[in-house]
XYZ file of C-alpha atoms in Angstrom:
367
model
C -7.127 -2.803 26.816
C -10.551 -2.304 28.314
C -12.258 0.630 29.934
C -12.841 0.889 33.672
C -14.090 3.631 35.963
C -11.503 5.371 38.099
C -11.315 4.513 41.829
C -13.024 6.942 44.180
C -10.073 7.109 46.592
C -12.418 7.621 49.601
C -11.312 6.597 53.075
C -13.268 3.844 54.910
C -16.366 5.088 56.770
C -16.385 4.866 60.588
C -17.990 1.610 61.619
C -17.034 -0.196 58.408
C -15.347 -3.596 58.374
C -11.950 -1.893 58.454
C -12.169 -1.785 62.301
C -14.527 -1.404 65.291
C -16.114 1.988 65.948
C -14.520 4.146 68.624
C -17.539 3.728 70.977
C -16.908 -0.052 71.248
C -13.237 0.137 72.228
C -12.129 -0.988 75.719
C -10.941 1.696 78.148
C -7.212 2.233 77.880
C -7.055 0.395 74.534
C -4.689 1.959 72.033
C -6.709 3.270 69.102
C -5.823 1.610 65.805
C -3.605 3.477 63.408
C -5.408 4.999 60.433
C -5.302 2.778 57.396
C -3.584 4.696 54.587
C -5.360 4.935 51.279
C -3.184 3.145 48.728
C -3.829 4.246 45.172
C -3.301 1.675 42.428
C -0.203 2.167 40.299
C -1.021 4.047 37.100
C 0.848 4.732 33.866
C 0.519 7.365 31.160
C 1.645 7.586 27.533
C 1.662 10.707 25.358
C 2.235 10.494 21.608
C 2.859 13.869 19.966
C 2.679 13.250 16.243
C 2.801 15.497 13.217
C -0.982 15.881 13.239
C -2.324 14.681 16.612
C -1.562 14.826 20.312
C -2.838 11.734 22.134
C -2.822 10.599 25.765
C -3.693 7.320 27.470
C -3.703 6.651 31.224
C -4.052 3.060 32.410
C -3.523 0.819 35.423
C -2.992 -2.922 35.834
C -6.025 -4.961 36.827
C -6.280 -8.765 36.787
C -3.454 -9.227 34.310
C -4.524 -6.461 31.914
C -3.905 -2.776 31.465
C -7.205 -0.979 31.994
C -7.633 2.473 30.426
C -8.969 4.980 32.960
C -8.534 8.212 30.999
C -7.741 9.355 27.458
C -7.391 12.528 25.428
C -6.866 13.322 21.749
C -6.631 16.591 19.864
C -5.633 17.512 16.308
C -2.814 20.065 16.672
C -1.317 19.987 13.140
C 2.173 20.363 14.521
C 3.730 19.742 11.095
C 1.631 22.317 9.241
C 3.935 24.160 6.829
C 6.981 22.165 7.982
C 7.612 20.652 4.528
C 8.135 24.125 3.045
C 9.888 25.948 5.905
C 11.680 23.261 7.903
C 10.295 24.880 11.075
C 7.375 24.362 13.432
C 5.262 27.508 13.281
C 4.420 29.599 16.341
C 0.715 28.852 15.836
C 1.406 25.100 15.779
C 3.527 25.430 18.922
C 0.713 27.300 20.669
C -1.838 24.611 19.745
C 0.509 21.865 20.904
C 1.376 23.471 24.240
C -2.340 24.045 24.938
C -3.095 20.364 24.269
C -0.179 19.171 26.407
C -1.287 21.449 29.266
C -4.547 19.479 29.327
C -2.536 16.252 29.371
C -0.413 17.532 32.281
C -3.553 18.335 34.274
C -4.876 14.822 33.697
C -1.558 13.306 34.837
C -1.799 15.241 38.105
C -5.447 14.430 38.739
C -4.926 10.731 38.032
C -1.811 10.572 40.272
C 0.226 8.925 37.507
C 3.145 6.816 38.787
C 5.195 6.448 35.596
C 4.783 8.289 32.306
C 6.526 8.863 29.003
C 5.857 11.510 26.371
C 7.314 11.031 22.898
C 7.488 13.267 19.838
C 8.020 11.843 16.371
C 8.736 12.960 12.802
C 7.766 16.649 13.010
C 10.132 17.279 15.913
C 12.827 15.069 14.364
C 12.747 17.052 11.144
C 12.147 20.611 12.410
C 15.157 22.791 13.123
C 13.295 24.123 16.169
C 12.027 20.780 17.483
C 14.185 21.028 20.628
C 12.917 24.584 21.123
C 9.372 23.212 21.276
C 10.444 20.514 23.745
C 12.017 23.166 25.996
C 8.870 25.304 25.890
C 6.654 22.304 26.669
C 8.786 21.439 29.721
C 8.805 25.042 30.913
C 5.064 25.639 30.538
C 3.567 22.210 31.305
C 6.234 20.205 33.142
C 6.063 17.437 30.527
C 9.434 16.162 29.288
C 9.191 15.404 25.561
C 11.429 12.631 24.269
C 12.106 13.173 20.545
C 12.484 9.539 19.526
C 14.198 7.968 16.527
C 12.298 6.380 13.654
C 13.516 2.974 14.869
C 12.037 3.556 18.337
C 8.804 4.794 16.790
C 8.525 1.592 14.740
C 9.284 -0.583 17.780
C 6.650 1.089 19.959
C 3.987 0.959 17.227
C 4.584 -2.764 16.647
C 4.611 -3.503 20.374
C 1.330 -1.649 20.842
C -0.746 -3.386 18.159
C 0.874 -6.719 17.237
C -1.709 -8.787 19.126
C -4.297 -7.806 16.502
C -2.375 -9.479 13.687
C -4.482 -12.007 11.803
C -3.547 -15.546 12.986
C -1.561 -17.684 10.566
C 1.895 -18.737 9.470
C 2.408 -16.390 6.527
C 4.825 -13.428 6.582
C 3.387 -10.503 8.565
C 3.733 -6.749 7.975
C 2.719 -3.958 10.364
C 2.493 -0.424 8.983
C 1.981 2.929 10.670
C 0.887 5.843 8.463
C 1.565 8.967 10.485
C 1.375 12.655 9.784
C 5.019 13.128 8.824
C 6.347 9.619 8.211
C 5.314 6.037 7.501
C 6.906 2.941 9.030
C 6.767 -0.618 7.650
C 7.817 -3.554 9.874
C 8.192 -7.188 8.778
C 7.538 -9.027 12.045
C 7.072 -12.318 13.847
C 4.334 -12.106 16.466
C 3.191 -14.150 19.434
C 0.501 -13.472 22.022
C 2.900 -11.490 24.198
C 5.791 -10.344 22.040
C 6.841 -9.118 18.606
C 10.154 -9.452 16.780
C 11.018 -7.047 13.958
C 13.010 -8.704 11.162
C 13.118 -5.794 8.730
C 11.770 -2.254 8.723
C 11.809 1.048 6.884
C 10.749 4.587 7.728
C 10.056 7.097 4.960
C 9.437 10.846 5.460
C 5.976 10.763 3.909
C 2.829 10.882 6.013
C -0.593 12.401 5.461
C 0.560 15.951 6.243
C 3.927 15.957 4.450
C 2.569 14.198 1.349
C -0.478 16.477 1.145
C 1.729 19.561 1.286
C 4.081 18.076 -1.328
C 1.477 17.021 -3.901
C -1.815 18.773 -3.129
C -3.997 19.505 -6.198
C -3.765 23.037 -7.500
C -7.540 23.229 -7.882
C -10.523 21.186 -6.749
C -11.376 19.656 -10.121
C -11.573 15.959 -10.979
C -8.604 16.159 -13.355
C -6.481 17.978 -10.762
C -7.425 15.504 -8.041
C -6.558 12.547 -10.256
C -3.193 14.064 -11.199
C -2.410 14.840 -7.551
C -3.242 11.288 -6.491
C -1.033 9.873 -9.245
C 1.880 12.030 -7.978
C 1.288 10.844 -4.417
C 1.285 7.221 -5.545
C 4.534 7.710 -7.471
C 6.261 9.426 -4.527
C 5.335 6.657 -2.094
C 6.056 3.856 -4.574
C 9.555 5.282 -5.035
C 10.072 5.733 -1.274
C 9.143 2.097 -0.581
C 11.155 0.678 -3.519
C 14.049 -0.784 -1.502
C 11.691 -2.482 0.951
C 9.517 -3.717 -1.924
C 12.564 -5.365 -3.500
C 13.282 -7.229 -0.256
C 9.626 -8.262 0.032
C 9.680 -9.999 -3.373
C 11.011 -13.148 -1.713
C 7.547 -13.626 -0.192
C 5.806 -13.748 -3.574
C 3.051 -16.383 -3.737
C 2.983 -16.844 0.065
C -0.156 -16.126 2.141
C 0.646 -12.676 3.519
C -0.754 -10.970 6.617
C -1.110 -7.194 6.911
C -1.990 -4.958 9.880
C -2.234 -1.167 9.907
C -2.268 1.279 12.793
C -3.138 4.867 11.956
C -5.956 7.306 11.397
C -5.962 6.332 7.725
C -6.868 2.675 8.221
C -9.350 3.354 11.026
C -11.036 6.036 8.929
C -11.275 3.805 5.854
C -12.569 0.929 7.992
C -15.288 3.262 9.318
C -16.279 4.156 5.763
C -16.312 0.444 4.875
C -18.636 -0.252 7.825
C -20.784 2.808 6.933
C -20.679 4.002 10.536
C -22.714 7.139 11.328
C -19.910 8.215 13.676
C -16.539 6.797 14.646
C -16.779 3.825 17.030
C -13.504 2.358 18.253
C -15.217 -0.830 19.458
C -16.492 -1.534 15.953
C -13.197 -0.763 14.209
C -10.336 -1.941 16.429
C -9.373 -5.501 15.496
C -11.445 -6.019 12.346
C -10.132 -7.032 8.922
C -11.231 -5.445 5.657
C -10.707 -6.995 2.190
C -7.766 -5.316 0.481
C -9.888 -4.817 -2.638
C -12.418 -2.863 -0.581
C -9.644 -0.669 0.852
C -8.464 0.068 -2.695
C -11.978 0.882 -3.900
C -12.622 3.266 -0.995
C -9.218 4.904 -1.481
C -9.864 5.631 -5.143
C -13.386 6.914 -4.500
C -12.097 9.318 -1.866
C -9.222 10.441 -4.096
C -11.667 11.443 -6.836
C -14.251 13.031 -4.523
C -14.255 16.790 -3.964
C -13.058 18.247 -0.680
C -16.632 19.146 0.290
C -17.888 15.659 -0.555
C -15.207 14.063 1.622
C -16.025 16.446 4.469
C -19.654 15.295 4.360
C -18.691 11.679 5.129
C -19.478 11.149 8.802
C -16.211 9.527 9.884
C -13.990 11.904 7.911
C -15.374 15.388 8.507
C -13.788 18.730 7.754
C -10.681 18.161 9.908
C -9.540 15.073 7.968
C -11.011 15.793 4.529
C -7.846 17.363 3.132
C -5.435 14.746 4.558
C -7.220 11.447 3.992
C -6.328 11.256 0.278
C -2.597 11.184 1.019
C -3.248 8.352 3.477
C -5.104 6.484 0.740
C -2.156 6.859 -1.650
C 0.275 5.543 0.971
C -2.034 2.625 1.804
C -2.389 1.607 -1.847
C 1.395 1.618 -2.259
C 1.724 -0.616 0.804
C -0.826 -3.073 -0.598
C 1.129 -3.073 -3.881
C 4.325 -4.246 -2.197
C 2.594 -6.548 0.329
C -0.449 -7.906 -1.560
C -2.307 -9.528 1.327
C -5.941 -10.510 0.801
C -7.070 -8.580 3.883
C -5.975 -5.521 5.852
C -6.145 -5.713 9.640
C -7.140 -2.520 11.444
C -5.762 -1.375 14.810
C -6.891 1.675 16.758
C -3.819 1.361 18.960
C -0.083 1.729 18.515
C 2.620 3.930 20.006
C 0.747 4.844 23.201
C -0.076 1.222 23.956
C 3.532 0.279 23.233
C 4.702 2.898 25.738
C 2.237 1.687 28.373
C 3.452 -1.874 28.015
C 7.102 -0.865 28.475
C 6.197 1.274 31.506
C 4.272 -1.637 33.022
C 7.351 -3.813 32.589
C 9.451 -1.199 34.386
C 6.904 -1.138 37.209
C 6.917 -4.952 37.298
C 3.248 -5.001 36.317
C 3.564 -6.956 33.080
C 0.081 -7.236 31.575
C -1.192 -10.237 29.691
C -2.317 -8.896 26.324
C -5.154 -10.996 24.952
C -5.447 -11.632 21.232
C -8.412 -9.625 20.017
C -8.295 -10.127 16.235
C -11.819 -10.342 14.817
C -12.935 -11.683 11.460
């Protein structure tokens, strides 16, 4: 998807090519009817995850979906959920405030069709439906608490066109805040077929809360990372057994999440996050492992000083590294593809199909 400025929506000026000026009309001639301003159809997708709230608004243009507005905010919806089983009042407040901004953007952009989905935090929390009711009451947004299967389908649909070309078995993974999905897929330029998939209840928030180091010492950090690796290795065991049939084949691997985009930014040594530099690149799997282990052993303050991590992600990125290494263990591809797209783009594509504006998604994989 590419960026494009929003239309102005202004009416034609008198004397423009839309019709002759009133002074030139013949006497008795019926004045022309005003030409209505027709706004282009627009679509919106909201993804409320365990850590982030994200919005995309797009419209079809020349066979593509063109992004005209976007919003993202860290809300930490799943903070404390692992211990209590509930979404806290503070997390609800942060989430409703973020979704109120989204609702305002939907109104200002005159969105035609939209869908807002909530994932693992709302699935797991005993008060997830309570949050959805409050969001509808205070913002007008209807939250759809989707299944893990639907989450996997939307993520694959949104990023599959970035899969590295080839004939080898392909895996898409999505490391979220509260869960991780793995999808063995077949991809084409315009479609994706999921052959096998798994969702496990470990994401960067839930795993951090489960196995955070007791103190910020090297020994404690190493022990914490080892526990994280063991938890995720065990969670993926059944899928790993099924993946053994692909041993010795040239494997392809594509990730969509803040973890892979953050690690790709560190690999590129970017001074600040740049989606254009990250989305669609491939990084050697060995480099991803090296970065993961360096970050796991670094202190919290040292991680926070890295430009593309910062204070907001410094405590969560290590859990993402542990999950990523476990994925590379079971699917040992030579390279890891990186996608800064996923569920929202998958939603937009399905909405465009409903509106009969089916965009042509170009392959954008870059070496």
